[in-house]
GROMACS .gro file of C-alpha atoms in nm:
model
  202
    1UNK     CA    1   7.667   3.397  16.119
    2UNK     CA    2   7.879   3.285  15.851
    3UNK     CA    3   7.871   3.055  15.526
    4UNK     CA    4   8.122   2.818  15.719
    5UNK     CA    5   7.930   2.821  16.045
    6UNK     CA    6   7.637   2.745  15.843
    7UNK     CA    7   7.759   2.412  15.661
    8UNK     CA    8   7.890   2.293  15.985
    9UNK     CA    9   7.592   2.317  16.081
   10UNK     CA   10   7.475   2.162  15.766
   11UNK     CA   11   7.699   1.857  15.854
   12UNK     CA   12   7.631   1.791  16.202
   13UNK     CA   13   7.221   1.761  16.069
   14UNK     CA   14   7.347   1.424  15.930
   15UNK     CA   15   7.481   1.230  16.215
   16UNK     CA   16   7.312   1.172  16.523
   17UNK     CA   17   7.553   1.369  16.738
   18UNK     CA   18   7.355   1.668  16.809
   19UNK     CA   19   6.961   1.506  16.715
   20UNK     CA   20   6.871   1.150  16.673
   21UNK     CA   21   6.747   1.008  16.377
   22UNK     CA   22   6.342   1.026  16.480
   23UNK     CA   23   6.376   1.399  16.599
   24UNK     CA   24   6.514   1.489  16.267
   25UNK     CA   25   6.267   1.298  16.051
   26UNK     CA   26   5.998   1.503  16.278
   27UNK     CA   27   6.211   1.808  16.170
   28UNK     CA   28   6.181   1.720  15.801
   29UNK     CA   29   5.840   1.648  15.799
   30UNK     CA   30   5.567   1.852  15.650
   31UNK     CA   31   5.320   1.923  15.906
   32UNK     CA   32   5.139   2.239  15.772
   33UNK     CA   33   5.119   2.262  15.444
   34UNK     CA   34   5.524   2.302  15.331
   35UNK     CA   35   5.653   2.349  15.641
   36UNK     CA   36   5.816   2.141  15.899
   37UNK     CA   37   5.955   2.213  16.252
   38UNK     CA   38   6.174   2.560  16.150
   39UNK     CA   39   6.219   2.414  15.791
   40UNK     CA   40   6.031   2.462  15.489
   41UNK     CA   41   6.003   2.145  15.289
   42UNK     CA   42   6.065   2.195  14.895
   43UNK     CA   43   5.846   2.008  14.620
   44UNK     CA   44   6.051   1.895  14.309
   45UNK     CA   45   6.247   1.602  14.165
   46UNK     CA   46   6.507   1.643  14.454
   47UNK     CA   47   6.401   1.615  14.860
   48UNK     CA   48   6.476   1.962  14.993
   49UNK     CA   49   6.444   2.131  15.316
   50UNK     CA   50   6.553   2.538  15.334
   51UNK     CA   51   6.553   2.812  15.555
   52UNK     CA   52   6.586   3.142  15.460
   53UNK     CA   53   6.466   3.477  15.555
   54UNK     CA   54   6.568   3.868  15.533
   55UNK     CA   55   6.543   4.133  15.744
   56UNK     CA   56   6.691   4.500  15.700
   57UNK     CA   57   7.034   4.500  15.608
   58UNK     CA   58   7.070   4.121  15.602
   59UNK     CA   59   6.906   3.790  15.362
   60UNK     CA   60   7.022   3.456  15.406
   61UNK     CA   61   6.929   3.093  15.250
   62UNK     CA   62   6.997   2.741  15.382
   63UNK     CA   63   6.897   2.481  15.099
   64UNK     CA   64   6.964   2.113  15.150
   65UNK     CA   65   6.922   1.798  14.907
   66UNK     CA   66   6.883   1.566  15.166
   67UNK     CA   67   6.947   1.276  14.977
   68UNK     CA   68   7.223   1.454  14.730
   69UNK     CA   69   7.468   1.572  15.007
   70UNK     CA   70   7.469   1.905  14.868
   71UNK     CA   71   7.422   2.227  15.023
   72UNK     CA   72   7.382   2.575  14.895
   73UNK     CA   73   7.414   2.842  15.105
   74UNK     CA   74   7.390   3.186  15.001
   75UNK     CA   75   7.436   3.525  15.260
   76UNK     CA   76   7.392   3.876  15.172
   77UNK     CA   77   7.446   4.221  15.355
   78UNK     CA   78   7.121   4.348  15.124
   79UNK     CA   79   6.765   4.344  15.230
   80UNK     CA   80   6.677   4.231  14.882
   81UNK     CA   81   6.468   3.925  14.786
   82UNK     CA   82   6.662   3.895  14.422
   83UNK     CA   83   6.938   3.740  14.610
   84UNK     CA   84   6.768   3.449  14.744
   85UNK     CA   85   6.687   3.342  14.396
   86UNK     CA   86   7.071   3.268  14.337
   87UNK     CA   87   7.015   2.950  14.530
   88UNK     CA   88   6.812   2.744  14.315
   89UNK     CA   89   7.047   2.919  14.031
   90UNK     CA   90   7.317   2.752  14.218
   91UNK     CA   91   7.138   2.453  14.257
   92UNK     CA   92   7.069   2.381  13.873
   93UNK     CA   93   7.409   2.464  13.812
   94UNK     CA   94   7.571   2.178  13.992
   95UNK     CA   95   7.325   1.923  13.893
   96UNK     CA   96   7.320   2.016  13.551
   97UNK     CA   97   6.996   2.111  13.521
   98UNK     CA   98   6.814   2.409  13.303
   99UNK     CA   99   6.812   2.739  13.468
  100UNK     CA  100   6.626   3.078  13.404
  101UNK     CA  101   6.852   3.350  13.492
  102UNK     CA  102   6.605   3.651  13.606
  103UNK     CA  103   6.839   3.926  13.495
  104UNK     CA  104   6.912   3.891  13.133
  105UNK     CA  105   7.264   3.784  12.995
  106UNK     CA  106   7.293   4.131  12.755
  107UNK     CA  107   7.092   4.441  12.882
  108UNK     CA  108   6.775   4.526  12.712
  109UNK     CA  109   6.771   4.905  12.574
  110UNK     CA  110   6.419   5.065  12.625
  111UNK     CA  111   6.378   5.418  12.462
  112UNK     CA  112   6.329   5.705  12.724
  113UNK     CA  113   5.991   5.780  12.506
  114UNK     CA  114   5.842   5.453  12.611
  115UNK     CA  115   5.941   5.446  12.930
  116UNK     CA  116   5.778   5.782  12.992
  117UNK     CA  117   5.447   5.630  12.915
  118UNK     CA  118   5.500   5.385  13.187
  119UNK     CA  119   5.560   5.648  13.415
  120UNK     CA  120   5.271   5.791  13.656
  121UNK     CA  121   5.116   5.610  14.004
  122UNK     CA  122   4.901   5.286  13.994
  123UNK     CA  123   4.667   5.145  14.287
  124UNK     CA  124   4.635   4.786  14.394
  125UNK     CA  125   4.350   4.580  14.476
  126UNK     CA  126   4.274   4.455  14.809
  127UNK     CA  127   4.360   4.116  14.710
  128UNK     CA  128   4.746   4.275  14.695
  129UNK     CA  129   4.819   4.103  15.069
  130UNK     CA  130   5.161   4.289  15.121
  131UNK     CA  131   4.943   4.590  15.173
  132UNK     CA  132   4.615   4.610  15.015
  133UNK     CA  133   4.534   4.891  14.779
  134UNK     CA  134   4.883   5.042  14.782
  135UNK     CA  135   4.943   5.303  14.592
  136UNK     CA  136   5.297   5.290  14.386
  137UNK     CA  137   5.487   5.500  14.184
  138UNK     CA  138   5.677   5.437  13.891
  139UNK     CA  139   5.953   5.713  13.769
  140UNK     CA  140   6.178   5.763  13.502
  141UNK     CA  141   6.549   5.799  13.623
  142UNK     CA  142   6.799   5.823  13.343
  143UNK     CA  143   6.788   5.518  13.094
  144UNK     CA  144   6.527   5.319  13.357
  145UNK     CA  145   6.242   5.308  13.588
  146UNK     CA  146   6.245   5.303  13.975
  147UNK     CA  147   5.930   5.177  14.137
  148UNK     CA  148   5.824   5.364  14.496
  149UNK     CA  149   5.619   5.110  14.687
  150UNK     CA  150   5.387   5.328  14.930
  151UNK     CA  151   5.350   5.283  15.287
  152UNK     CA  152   5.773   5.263  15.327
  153UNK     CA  153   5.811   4.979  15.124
  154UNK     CA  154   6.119   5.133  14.967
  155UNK     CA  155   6.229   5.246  14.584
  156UNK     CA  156   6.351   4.995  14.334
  157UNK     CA  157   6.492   4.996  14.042
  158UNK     CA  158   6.346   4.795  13.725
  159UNK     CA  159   6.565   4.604  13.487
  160UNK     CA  160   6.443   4.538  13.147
  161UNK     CA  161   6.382   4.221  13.022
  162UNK     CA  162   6.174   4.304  12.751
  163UNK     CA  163   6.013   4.679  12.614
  164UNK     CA  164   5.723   4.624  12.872
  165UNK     CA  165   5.847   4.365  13.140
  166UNK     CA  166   6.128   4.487  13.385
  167UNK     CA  167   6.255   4.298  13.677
  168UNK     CA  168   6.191   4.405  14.022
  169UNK     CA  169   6.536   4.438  14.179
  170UNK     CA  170   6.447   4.495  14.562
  171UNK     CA  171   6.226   4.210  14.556
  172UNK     CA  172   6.242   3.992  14.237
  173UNK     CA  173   5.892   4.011  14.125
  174UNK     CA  174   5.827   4.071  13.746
  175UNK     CA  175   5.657   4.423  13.620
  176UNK     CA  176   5.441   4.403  13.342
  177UNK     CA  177   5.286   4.707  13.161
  178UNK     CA  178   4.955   4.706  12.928
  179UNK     CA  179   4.729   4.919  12.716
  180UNK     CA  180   4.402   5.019  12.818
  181UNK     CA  181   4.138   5.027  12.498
  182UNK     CA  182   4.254   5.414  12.408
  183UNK     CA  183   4.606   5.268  12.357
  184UNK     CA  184   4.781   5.391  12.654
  185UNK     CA  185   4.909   5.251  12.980
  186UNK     CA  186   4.653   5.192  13.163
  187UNK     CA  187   4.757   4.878  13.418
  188UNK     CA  188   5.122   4.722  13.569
  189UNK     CA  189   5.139   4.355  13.705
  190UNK     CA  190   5.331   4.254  13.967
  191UNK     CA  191   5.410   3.926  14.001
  192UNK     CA  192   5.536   3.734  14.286
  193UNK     CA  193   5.474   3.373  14.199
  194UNK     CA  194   5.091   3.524  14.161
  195UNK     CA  195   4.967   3.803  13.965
  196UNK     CA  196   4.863   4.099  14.140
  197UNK     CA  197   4.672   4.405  13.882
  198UNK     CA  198   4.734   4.773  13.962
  199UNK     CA  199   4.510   5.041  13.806
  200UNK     CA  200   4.697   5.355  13.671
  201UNK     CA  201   4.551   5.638  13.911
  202UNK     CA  202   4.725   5.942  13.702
   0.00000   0.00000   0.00000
């Protein structure tokens, strides 16, 4: 579809054209926990209701402030999570509101020495539910790191936003190296809203 078929469709959610008032309140309403009928109903200061999802080649998001009259949507050709974070981005924009940008405003320079020592291939846990006790591999290319999720979940590239915390770019999680008691790298943390501990295997 496309950004303008989208916000037409956007539109004709607020008159009772295409669904009556009731069927849309049932719509809007949380019946498992943050979900409603196709929608997933937002927490916050603001009533929202989105829809987004990704698949290969393709992410898309659908936010609406119901009682705002705004609505963001954002479309990309990339099978990338990062991108769906530029809606709330968006979002705080218009309203005004504070934002935390995940990729820094001025790149952070990392020395090739230390990011050697991050180097090397670290195992999950089974409580890791995107595939328990995957084993990934972090590699030096150039200036950065790349991270190799096993089992095909694809290569990405890590953007620094500090000397031991990069940015996942495939999937927007935050990477987090530490020190093991002899002083070298001895775990990564992955973080998708919840932490999730890898052991360094080599």
């Amino acid at each position: 579809s496309t950004v303008d078929d989208l916000y037409k469709w956007d539109r004709a959610l607020y008159g009772e054209k295409l669904l009556n008032n009731a069927t849309r309140q049932k719509m809007f309403t949380e019946h498992v926990e943050g979900v409603g009928y196709g929608w997933f109903i937002r927490k916050g200061k603001r009533r929202l209701v989105a829809s987004s999802g990704r698949s290969p080649g393709f992410s898309a998001n659908l936010d609406r402030f119901l009682d705002d009259d705004v609505c963001v949507i954002v479309l990309s050709n990339l099978y990338t999570s990062i991108t769906q974070s530029m809606a709330p981005d968006l979002a705080a924009i218009f309203f005004g509101e504070e934002r935390k940008p995940l990729i820094p405003p001025a790149p952070v320079s990392v020395s090739k020495t230390l990011l050697d020592t991050y180097a090397g291939r670290y195992q999950f846990g089974e409580d890791f539910v995107f595939n328990p006790r995957m084993v990934a591999e972090v590699k030096r290319e150039g200036d950065g790191l790349v991270l190799i999720s096993g089992g095909g979940g694809g290569t990405s590239y890590l953007i620094a936003q500090a000397e031991n915390r990069f940015l996942d770019r495939l999937y927007g999680g935050i990477v987090t190296f530490s020190s093991g008691e002899n002083g070298k790298i001895a775990r990564m943390n992955w973080n998708f809203g919840r932490d999730y501990k890898a052991n360094r295997i080599d």
